[in-house]
CSV table of C-alpha atoms in Angstrom, one decimal:
chain,number,residue,atom,x,y,z
A,211,UNK,CA,108.7,147.9,-16.1
A,212,UNK,CA,105.6,146.1,-17.3
A,213,UNK,CA,107.7,143.7,-19.5
A,214,UNK,CA,105.4,140.8,-18.7
A,215,UNK,CA,102.3,142.9,-19.3
A,216,UNK,CA,103.6,144.2,-22.6
A,217,UNK,CA,104.1,140.6,-23.7
A,218,UNK,CA,100.5,139.7,-23.0
A,219,UNK,CA,98.6,142.8,-24.1
A,220,UNK,CA,100.9,145.3,-26.0
A,221,UNK,CA,100.9,148.9,-24.7
A,222,UNK,CA,98.8,150.1,-27.6
A,223,UNK,CA,96.7,147.3,-28.9
A,224,UNK,CA,94.1,147.8,-31.6
A,225,UNK,CA,90.5,147.8,-30.4
A,226,UNK,CA,88.6,146.7,-33.4
A,227,UNK,CA,86.7,143.5,-34.1
A,228,UNK,CA,85.4,142.7,-30.7
A,229,UNK,CA,82.1,140.8,-30.4
A,230,UNK,CA,79.2,143.1,-29.4
A,231,UNK,CA,76.3,141.3,-27.6
A,232,UNK,CA,72.9,142.8,-27.4
A,233,UNK,CA,71.3,143.1,-24.0
A,234,UNK,CA,68.0,144.3,-22.5
A,235,UNK,CA,67.2,147.7,-21.1
A,236,UNK,CA,67.9,148.8,-17.5
A,237,UNK,CA,71.3,147.1,-17.3
A,238,UNK,CA,72.8,147.2,-13.8
A,239,UNK,CA,76.5,147.3,-13.2
A,240,UNK,CA,78.4,146.5,-10.0
A,241,UNK,CA,81.7,147.2,-8.3
A,242,UNK,CA,84.2,144.4,-7.9
A,243,UNK,CA,86.6,145.1,-5.0
A,244,UNK,CA,88.4,141.9,-3.8
A,245,UNK,CA,90.1,143.0,-0.7
A,246,UNK,CA,89.6,145.7,1.9
A,247,UNK,CA,91.8,146.5,4.9
A,248,UNK,CA,90.8,149.7,6.8
A,249,UNK,CA,93.3,151.7,8.7
A,250,UNK,CA,92.9,154.9,10.8
A,251,UNK,CA,93.8,158.3,9.5
A,252,UNK,CA,97.5,158.9,9.3
A,253,UNK,CA,99.1,161.4,11.6
A,254,UNK,CA,100.8,164.3,9.9
A,255,UNK,CA,104.5,164.7,10.5
A,256,UNK,CA,107.0,167.5,10.0
A,257,UNK,CA,109.3,166.7,7.0
A,258,UNK,CA,111.8,169.3,8.1
A,259,UNK,CA,114.1,168.2,10.9
A,260,UNK,CA,117.2,169.8,12.3
A,261,UNK,CA,120.6,168.6,13.6
A,262,UNK,CA,123.6,170.3,15.2
A,263,UNK,CA,126.8,170.5,13.2
A,264,UNK,CA,129.8,172.5,14.4
A,265,UNK,CA,127.7,174.6,16.7
A,266,UNK,CA,125.3,175.5,13.8
A,267,UNK,CA,121.7,174.2,13.2
A,268,UNK,CA,121.5,172.5,9.8
A,269,UNK,CA,118.2,171.7,8.2
A,270,UNK,CA,117.7,168.2,6.8
A,271,UNK,CA,114.8,166.5,5.1
A,272,UNK,CA,112.9,164.0,7.2
A,273,UNK,CA,112.1,161.9,4.2
A,274,UNK,CA,115.3,162.3,2.3
A,275,UNK,CA,115.0,161.8,-1.5
A,276,UNK,CA,117.6,160.0,-3.4
A,277,UNK,CA,119.9,161.6,-5.9
A,278,UNK,CA,118.8,160.9,-9.5
A,279,UNK,CA,121.6,161.0,-12.1
A,280,UNK,CA,120.4,162.4,-15.4
A,281,UNK,CA,121.9,162.5,-18.8
A,282,UNK,CA,122.0,166.3,-18.7
A,283,UNK,CA,125.6,167.7,-18.3
A,284,UNK,CA,127.3,171.0,-17.9
A,285,UNK,CA,128.1,172.7,-21.2
A,286,UNK,CA,130.9,175.0,-20.1
A,287,UNK,CA,133.3,172.5,-18.7
A,288,UNK,CA,134.3,168.8,-18.5
A,289,UNK,CA,136.0,166.7,-15.9
A,290,UNK,CA,139.5,165.4,-16.8
A,291,UNK,CA,142.1,163.3,-15.0
A,292,UNK,CA,145.6,163.9,-16.4
A,293,UNK,CA,148.6,161.6,-16.0
A,294,UNK,CA,150.8,164.7,-16.1
A,295,UNK,CA,148.6,167.7,-15.3
A,296,UNK,CA,151.4,170.3,-14.9
A,297,UNK,CA,152.6,169.9,-18.5
A,298,UNK,CA,149.0,170.4,-19.8
A,299,UNK,CA,148.3,173.4,-17.6
A,300,UNK,CA,150.7,175.7,-19.4
A,301,UNK,CA,149.7,174.7,-22.9
A,302,UNK,CA,146.0,174.6,-22.5
A,303,UNK,CA,145.4,177.6,-20.3
A,304,UNK,CA,141.9,176.3,-19.5
A,305,UNK,CA,142.5,174.5,-16.2
A,306,UNK,CA,139.8,175.2,-13.7
A,307,UNK,CA,139.1,173.9,-10.2
A,308,UNK,CA,141.2,171.0,-9.0
A,309,UNK,CA,138.8,168.3,-7.7
A,310,UNK,CA,141.4,165.7,-6.6
A,311,UNK,CA,144.9,164.5,-7.4
A,312,UNK,CA,145.4,165.1,-11.1
A,313,UNK,CA,141.6,165.6,-11.6
A,314,UNK,CA,140.5,169.0,-12.8
A,315,UNK,CA,137.5,170.9,-14.3
A,316,UNK,CA,138.5,172.0,-17.8
A,317,UNK,CA,136.7,175.0,-19.0
A,318,UNK,CA,135.3,175.0,-22.6
A,319,UNK,CA,134.7,177.8,-25.0
A,320,UNK,CA,131.0,178.7,-25.7
A,321,UNK,CA,129.5,176.5,-28.4
A,322,UNK,CA,132.1,173.8,-28.0
A,323,UNK,CA,131.0,170.4,-29.4
A,324,UNK,CA,131.0,168.2,-26.3
A,325,UNK,CA,131.2,164.9,-28.1
A,326,UNK,CA,134.2,165.8,-30.2
A,327,UNK,CA,135.9,167.5,-27.3
A,328,UNK,CA,135.5,164.4,-25.1
A,329,UNK,CA,136.8,162.2,-27.9
A,330,UNK,CA,139.8,164.4,-28.4
A,331,UNK,CA,140.8,164.5,-24.7
A,332,UNK,CA,140.2,160.7,-24.3
A,333,UNK,CA,142.5,160.2,-27.3
A,334,UNK,CA,145.5,162.0,-25.7
A,335,UNK,CA,148.2,159.9,-24.2
A,336,UNK,CA,148.5,162.2,-21.2
A,337,UNK,CA,144.8,161.9,-20.2
A,338,UNK,CA,143.6,159.1,-18.0
A,339,UNK,CA,140.0,159.9,-18.8
A,340,UNK,CA,137.7,162.8,-19.7
A,341,UNK,CA,133.9,162.8,-19.0
A,342,UNK,CA,130.9,165.1,-18.8
A,343,UNK,CA,130.1,166.8,-15.5
A,344,UNK,CA,126.6,165.3,-15.2
A,345,UNK,CA,123.8,167.2,-13.6
A,346,UNK,CA,122.2,165.4,-10.6
A,347,UNK,CA,119.1,166.6,-8.8
A,348,UNK,CA,117.0,165.5,-5.9
A,349,UNK,CA,114.5,163.0,-7.1
A,350,UNK,CA,111.0,164.3,-6.2
A,351,UNK,CA,109.7,162.1,-3.4
A,352,UNK,CA,106.6,163.4,-1.5
A,353,UNK,CA,106.7,163.8,2.3
A,354,UNK,CA,103.3,162.1,2.6
A,355,UNK,CA,103.6,159.9,5.7
A,356,UNK,CA,102.3,156.7,4.0
A,357,UNK,CA,104.2,157.1,0.8
A,358,UNK,CA,106.4,154.1,1.5
A,359,UNK,CA,103.3,151.9,1.4
A,360,UNK,CA,102.5,152.9,-2.2
A,361,UNK,CA,104.4,150.2,-4.0
A,362,UNK,CA,102.5,150.9,-7.3
A,363,UNK,CA,104.1,154.3,-7.4
A,364,UNK,CA,107.6,153.3,-6.4
A,365,UNK,CA,108.6,149.7,-5.7
A,366,UNK,CA,112.0,149.3,-4.1
A,367,UNK,CA,111.7,145.5,-4.0
A,368,UNK,CA,112.3,143.3,-1.0
A,369,UNK,CA,109.1,142.9,1.0
A,370,UNK,CA,107.4,145.2,-1.5
A,371,UNK,CA,107.8,142.7,-4.3
A,372,UNK,CA,109.9,142.9,-7.4
A,373,UNK,CA,112.1,146.0,-7.7
A,374,UNK,CA,110.7,148.6,-10.2
A,375,UNK,CA,107.4,146.7,-10.7
A,376,UNK,CA,105.7,150.1,-10.5
A,377,UNK,CA,104.7,153.1,-12.7
A,378,UNK,CA,108.0,155.0,-12.0
A,379,UNK,CA,106.1,157.9,-10.4
A,380,UNK,CA,109.2,159.7,-8.9
A,381,UNK,CA,110.8,159.7,-12.3
A,382,UNK,CA,107.7,161.3,-13.8
A,383,UNK,CA,107.5,163.8,-10.9
A,384,UNK,CA,111.0,165.0,-11.8
A,385,UNK,CA,109.3,166.3,-15.0
A,386,UNK,CA,106.0,167.4,-13.5
A,387,UNK,CA,103.8,166.8,-10.4
A,388,UNK,CA,100.8,168.2,-12.1
A,389,UNK,CA,99.7,171.6,-13.4
A,390,UNK,CA,96.4,171.9,-11.6
A,391,UNK,CA,94.7,171.9,-15.0
A,392,UNK,CA,94.0,168.2,-15.4
A,393,UNK,CA,90.3,167.5,-14.7
A,394,UNK,CA,89.4,163.9,-14.1
A,395,UNK,CA,85.8,162.8,-13.7
A,396,UNK,CA,85.5,159.9,-11.3
A,397,UNK,CA,82.2,158.1,-12.3
A,398,UNK,CA,81.6,155.8,-9.4
A,399,UNK,CA,80.0,155.8,-5.9
A,400,UNK,CA,80.8,159.4,-5.4
A,401,UNK,CA,83.8,161.0,-3.6
A,402,UNK,CA,84.3,162.2,0.0
A,403,UNK,CA,85.1,165.7,-1.0
A,404,UNK,CA,85.8,166.7,2.6
A,405,UNK,CA,88.7,164.2,3.0
A,406,UNK,CA,91.8,166.1,4.1
A,407,UNK,CA,93.9,164.4,1.3
A,408,UNK,CA,91.4,165.2,-1.4
A,409,UNK,CA,89.6,168.4,-0.5
A,410,UNK,CA,92.2,170.8,-2.0
A,411,UNK,CA,92.1,168.9,-5.3
A,412,UNK,CA,88.3,168.7,-5.7
A,413,UNK,CA,86.9,170.4,-8.8
A,414,UNK,CA,84.6,173.2,-8.0
A,415,UNK,CA,81.9,174.2,-10.5
A,416,UNK,CA,82.7,177.8,-11.4
A,417,UNK,CA,79.2,178.6,-12.6
A,418,UNK,CA,77.4,177.5,-9.4
A,419,UNK,CA,76.9,179.3,-6.1
A,420,UNK,CA,77.0,176.9,-3.1
A,421,UNK,CA,73.9,176.6,-1.0
A,422,UNK,CA,71.6,179.0,-2.7
A,423,UNK,CA,69.2,176.3,-3.9
A,424,UNK,CA,69.4,177.5,-7.5
A,425,UNK,CA,70.7,176.1,-10.8
A,426,UNK,CA,73.0,179.0,-11.4
A,427,UNK,CA,74.6,177.6,-14.5
A,428,UNK,CA,71.4,176.2,-16.0
A,429,UNK,CA,72.7,172.7,-16.5
A,430,UNK,CA,69.7,171.1,-14.9
A,431,UNK,CA,71.3,170.4,-11.5
A,432,UNK,CA,71.0,172.5,-8.4
A,433,UNK,CA,74.1,173.2,-6.3
A,434,UNK,CA,76.4,170.8,-8.2
A,435,UNK,CA,79.5,172.3,-6.6
A,436,UNK,CA,81.8,169.2,-6.7
A,437,UNK,CA,80.0,167.2,-9.3
A,438,UNK,CA,76.6,165.5,-9.5
A,439,UNK,CA,74.7,162.6,-8.0
A,440,UNK,CA,72.6,160.8,-10.6
A,441,UNK,CA,71.7,158.0,-8.2
A,442,UNK,CA,69.9,160.3,-5.9
A,443,UNK,CA,69.3,163.0,-8.5
A,444,UNK,CA,70.8,165.9,-6.8
A,445,UNK,CA,74.0,168.0,-6.7
A,446,UNK,CA,75.7,166.2,-3.8
A,447,UNK,CA,78.0,163.3,-4.9
A,448,UNK,CA,79.1,162.4,-1.4
A,449,UNK,CA,80.4,158.8,-1.2
A,450,UNK,CA,78.3,156.4,0.8
A,451,UNK,CA,80.3,153.3,-0.2
A,452,UNK,CA,84.0,154.1,-0.3
A,453,UNK,CA,85.0,152.8,-3.7
A,454,UNK,CA,85.0,156.2,-5.5
A,455,UNK,CA,86.9,157.9,-2.7
A,456,UNK,CA,89.6,155.1,-2.9
A,457,UNK,CA,90.2,155.4,-6.7
A,458,UNK,CA,90.2,159.2,-6.4
A,459,UNK,CA,93.1,159.1,-3.9
A,460,UNK,CA,95.2,157.1,-6.4
A,461,UNK,CA,94.4,159.5,-9.1
A,462,UNK,CA,94.8,162.8,-7.3
A,463,UNK,CA,95.4,162.8,-3.5
A,464,UNK,CA,97.3,165.9,-2.6
A,465,UNK,CA,101.0,165.2,-2.9
A,466,UNK,CA,103.7,166.5,-0.6
A,467,UNK,CA,101.3,167.8,2.1
A,468,UNK,CA,102.8,165.7,4.9
A,469,UNK,CA,99.8,163.4,5.5
A,470,UNK,CA,98.5,160.2,4.1
A,471,UNK,CA,99.1,159.2,0.5
A,472,UNK,CA,100.0,160.8,-2.7
A,473,UNK,CA,98.1,160.6,-6.0
A,474,UNK,CA,99.7,160.0,-9.3
A,475,UNK,CA,99.0,163.7,-10.1
A,476,UNK,CA,99.6,165.8,-7.0
A,477,UNK,CA,97.5,168.6,-8.3
A,478,UNK,CA,94.7,166.9,-10.3
A,479,UNK,CA,91.2,168.3,-10.2
A,480,UNK,CA,88.7,165.6,-9.3
A,481,UNK,CA,85.1,165.9,-10.5
A,482,UNK,CA,82.8,163.6,-8.4
A,483,UNK,CA,80.0,161.8,-10.3
A,484,UNK,CA,77.8,159.3,-8.5
A,485,UNK,CA,75.5,156.7,-10.1
A,486,UNK,CA,76.4,153.7,-7.9
A,487,UNK,CA,74.6,153.4,-4.6
A,488,UNK,CA,75.7,152.3,-1.1
A,489,UNK,CA,75.5,148.7,-2.3
A,490,UNK,CA,77.8,149.4,-5.2
A,491,UNK,CA,75.3,149.0,-7.9
A,492,UNK,CA,73.5,151.3,-10.4
A,493,UNK,CA,71.9,151.6,-13.8
A,494,UNK,CA,73.6,152.2,-17.2
A,495,UNK,CA,71.2,155.0,-17.9
A,496,UNK,CA,72.6,156.9,-14.9
A,497,UNK,CA,76.2,156.1,-16.0
A,498,UNK,CA,75.3,157.7,-19.3
A,499,UNK,CA,74.1,160.8,-17.5
A,500,UNK,CA,77.4,161.0,-15.6
A,501,UNK,CA,79.5,160.7,-18.8
A,502,UNK,CA,77.4,163.3,-20.6
A,503,UNK,CA,77.8,165.6,-17.6
A,504,UNK,CA,81.5,165.1,-17.5
A,505,UNK,CA,81.9,166.0,-21.2
A,506,UNK,CA,79.6,169.0,-20.9
A,507,UNK,CA,81.4,170.4,-17.9
A,508,UNK,CA,84.9,170.1,-19.5
A,509,UNK,CA,86.4,166.9,-18.3
A,510,UNK,CA,88.7,165.3,-20.9
A,511,UNK,CA,89.2,162.1,-19.1
A,512,UNK,CA,87.1,159.9,-16.8
A,513,UNK,CA,87.8,156.9,-14.5
A,514,UNK,CA,85.2,154.1,-14.7
A,515,UNK,CA,85.7,151.3,-12.3
A,516,UNK,CA,82.5,149.3,-12.7
A,517,UNK,CA,81.3,146.4,-14.9
A,518,UNK,CA,78.5,144.0,-15.5
A,519,UNK,CA,75.5,143.5,-17.8
A,520,UNK,CA,75.9,143.3,-21.6
A,521,UNK,CA,76.3,145.5,-24.6
A,522,UNK,CA,74.3,148.7,-24.6
A,523,UNK,CA,73.9,150.7,-27.8
A,524,UNK,CA,72.9,153.8,-25.7
A,525,UNK,CA,76.1,153.6,-23.8
A,526,UNK,CA,78.2,153.0,-26.9
A,527,UNK,CA,76.6,156.1,-28.4
A,528,UNK,CA,77.5,158.1,-25.3
A,529,UNK,CA,81.1,156.9,-25.7
A,530,UNK,CA,81.0,158.1,-29.3
A,531,UNK,CA,79.7,161.5,-28.2
A,532,UNK,CA,82.5,161.7,-25.6
A,533,UNK,CA,85.1,160.7,-28.1
A,534,UNK,CA,84.0,163.4,-30.6
A,535,UNK,CA,84.5,165.9,-27.8
A,536,UNK,CA,88.1,164.6,-27.1
A,537,UNK,CA,87.2,162.7,-24.0
A,538,UNK,CA,89.2,159.6,-22.9
A,539,UNK,CA,87.2,156.9,-21.1
A,540,UNK,CA,89.5,154.7,-18.8
A,541,UNK,CA,87.8,151.5,-17.7
A,542,UNK,CA,88.6,148.6,-15.4
A,543,UNK,CA,89.1,145.4,-17.4
A,544,UNK,CA,87.2,143.3,-14.9
A,545,UNK,CA,87.8,141.1,-11.9
A,546,UNK,CA,86.6,137.7,-12.9
A,547,UNK,CA,89.8,136.3,-14.5
A,548,UNK,CA,88.2,136.2,-18.0
A,549,UNK,CA,89.6,136.6,-21.5
A,550,UNK,CA,87.8,139.7,-22.7
A,551,UNK,CA,88.7,138.8,-26.3
A,552,UNK,CA,86.4,135.8,-26.0
A,553,UNK,CA,83.7,137.1,-23.6
A,554,UNK,CA,83.5,140.9,-23.5
A,555,UNK,CA,83.4,142.7,-20.2
A,556,UNK,CA,81.6,146.0,-20.5
A,557,UNK,CA,82.2,148.9,-20.4
A,558,UNK,CA,85.9,148.1,-20.9
A,559,UNK,CA,85.1,146.0,-24.0
A,560,UNK,CA,83.5,148.7,-26.1
A,561,UNK,CA,85.6,149.0,-29.2
A,562,UNK,CA,85.4,152.8,-29.3
A,563,UNK,CA,88.9,154.3,-29.9
A,564,UNK,CA,88.6,156.5,-26.8
A,565,UNK,CA,88.2,153.6,-24.4
A,566,UNK,CA,91.3,152.5,-22.5
A,567,UNK,CA,90.9,149.1,-20.8
A,568,UNK,CA,93.2,148.5,-17.8
A,569,UNK,CA,94.2,145.1,-16.2
A,570,UNK,CA,95.7,144.7,-12.8
A,571,UNK,CA,99.3,143.6,-12.0
A,572,UNK,CA,100.9,142.5,-8.7
A,573,UNK,CA,103.9,143.8,-6.9
A,574,UNK,CA,105.8,141.0,-8.6
A,575,UNK,CA,105.1,142.4,-12.0
A,576,UNK,CA,102.6,139.6,-12.8
A,577,UNK,CA,99.0,139.6,-13.9
A,578,UNK,CA,96.8,139.5,-10.9
A,579,UNK,CA,94.9,136.2,-10.5
A,580,UNK,CA,91.5,138.0,-10.6
A,581,UNK,CA,92.3,140.3,-13.5
A,582,UNK,CA,90.6,140.0,-16.8
A,583,UNK,CA,92.9,140.1,-19.8
A,584,UNK,CA,92.8,140.1,-23.7
A,585,UNK,CA,95.4,140.7,-26.3
A,586,UNK,CA,93.0,142.7,-28.5
A,587,UNK,CA,90.7,144.1,-25.9
A,588,UNK,CA,92.9,145.1,-22.9
A,589,UNK,CA,95.3,148.0,-23.5
A,590,UNK,CA,97.5,148.2,-20.5
A,591,UNK,CA,98.2,146.9,-17.0
A,592,UNK,CA,98.8,148.8,-13.8
A,593,UNK,CA,99.3,148.1,-10.1
A,594,UNK,CA,96.1,146.8,-8.7
A,595,UNK,CA,96.8,144.5,-5.7
A,596,UNK,CA,97.0,145.8,-2.1
A,597,UNK,CA,96.7,149.5,-3.1
A,598,UNK,CA,96.6,151.9,-0.2
A,599,UNK,CA,94.5,155.0,-0.7
A,600,UNK,CA,91.9,157.4,0.7
A,601,UNK,CA,88.6,156.2,2.2
A,602,UNK,CA,85.6,158.2,3.5
A,603,UNK,CA,85.9,160.0,6.9
A,604,UNK,CA,89.5,161.0,6.6
A,605,UNK,CA,90.7,157.4,6.7
A,606,UNK,CA,92.9,155.2,4.5
A,607,UNK,CA,92.9,151.5,3.5
A,608,UNK,CA,94.0,148.9,1.1
A,609,UNK,CA,91.9,147.5,-1.8
A,610,UNK,CA,92.6,145.2,-4.7
A,611,UNK,CA,91.0,145.1,-8.2
A,612,UNK,CA,91.2,146.4,-11.7
A,613,UNK,CA,89.4,149.4,-10.2
A,614,UNK,CA,92.6,150.2,-8.3
A,615,UNK,CA,94.6,149.7,-11.5
C-alpha cells in the first residue's frame, strides 16, 4: 500500500528549508473540488437476515465480513498430523480432539515454549507436520449500505482499481473503530450537523446551553453548540456549500449504523468551524480565528482543505501557537498539479513541524493528475479521487481533490 507514494514523498519527510514568500494582508483562500456527483440519500437496510436450516431459524449477517487470519495462536495446544498416531498416543498421553484422519489437537503444559515445541514435533520421523492453531476472527466491516463504494477504505480491485490501493481501514478497525474521544476540528465551509450520518458524532460544547442567547462559557461566542462560524460571526456553523460536510463524512461518519457511508473513525467527534462562505472563499484572518478556537476548545487535530494566497506571518504564528498546544494541522497539498518544493502552496507549505501536507492518490495507487506534490514539502498521500461521502440535506455524493485525501 502506498508503495508508489512512498517513493515520491517518503512517509515522514523533513519539513525544513521551504521558501517563504511574503504576501499582502487580507489574503483570501478558496476550495478546489474537481468533481461532484450528487446522489440521493441512501435507504437504510437491515443487516441481520434469517434463513431456515433443519427446521430452525439461523441468523446470518447481511453484509458478511471475511475471515481475517492473524498471527495470534492458541497457547495451550497445537495441531499435529501423525504418520502413526496410535503409537504416539500411549507414549505422549496428551492427545486431544481428533480433527481428521491422523490429525489431532495436542495439549501443551502451561508455559510451554511454542517455538521449541513445534520444532521438536516437526523433527520427529512419525510426524507429518505440526503447526500452531491460529486464531481467526471476523474482520470488522461496517453494515453501512454504501460501504462497497468506499474504495479508499477498502479496495478489492477489479472495477474499483488496483487491489489494496487503500488505507486498510478494515484491518485498522480490527484494532479499534474509535473511542469517542478523538476530537477533530473541521475548518472549512461548516458542517451539516443534522445529517443522519454525522449528527451522532458531532462535538457538543459542554459549557454552552443551546438556544438561551447567552455566551455561557465566556469564550466570546453565543450558542456555539457544534462549533463556530467566523464567516457570519455567530455560533451556527451550518454548511451552505457542501465541502465541509463532505470531508467530515470521510473523517467521522457514523460507522456500522446501517445507512450511507462510514468514516475512518466510526466514533470521532467533529467540531464544525466555518470561515469559508457559500462561494467557497474566505479570509485568512477568519481561518486564524478558527484555528485559535479549535485549540482553545480542546481539539488536538484539525482538517484544513483550502488553499490560495501567499505566505502569512500571522497564520504561521497561529500554527506555532497551535503546535505549542500539541495540535496537529492536516492540510490539503493543493489541486493545481504543482511541485510545492518549488512553488509553495499555503497553508500546506508552512514549514511548522505540526503541519501534515496530504497529496491525493487514485484507485490505481498513482498520484492524481491534479494533485500537488513535493519530496520535501508533502508528507503523505491518501485516496482523493471519486470519494463518496456525506453532503448537506442528508444526501451523499462523490468529490475529488486533495481535500478528500
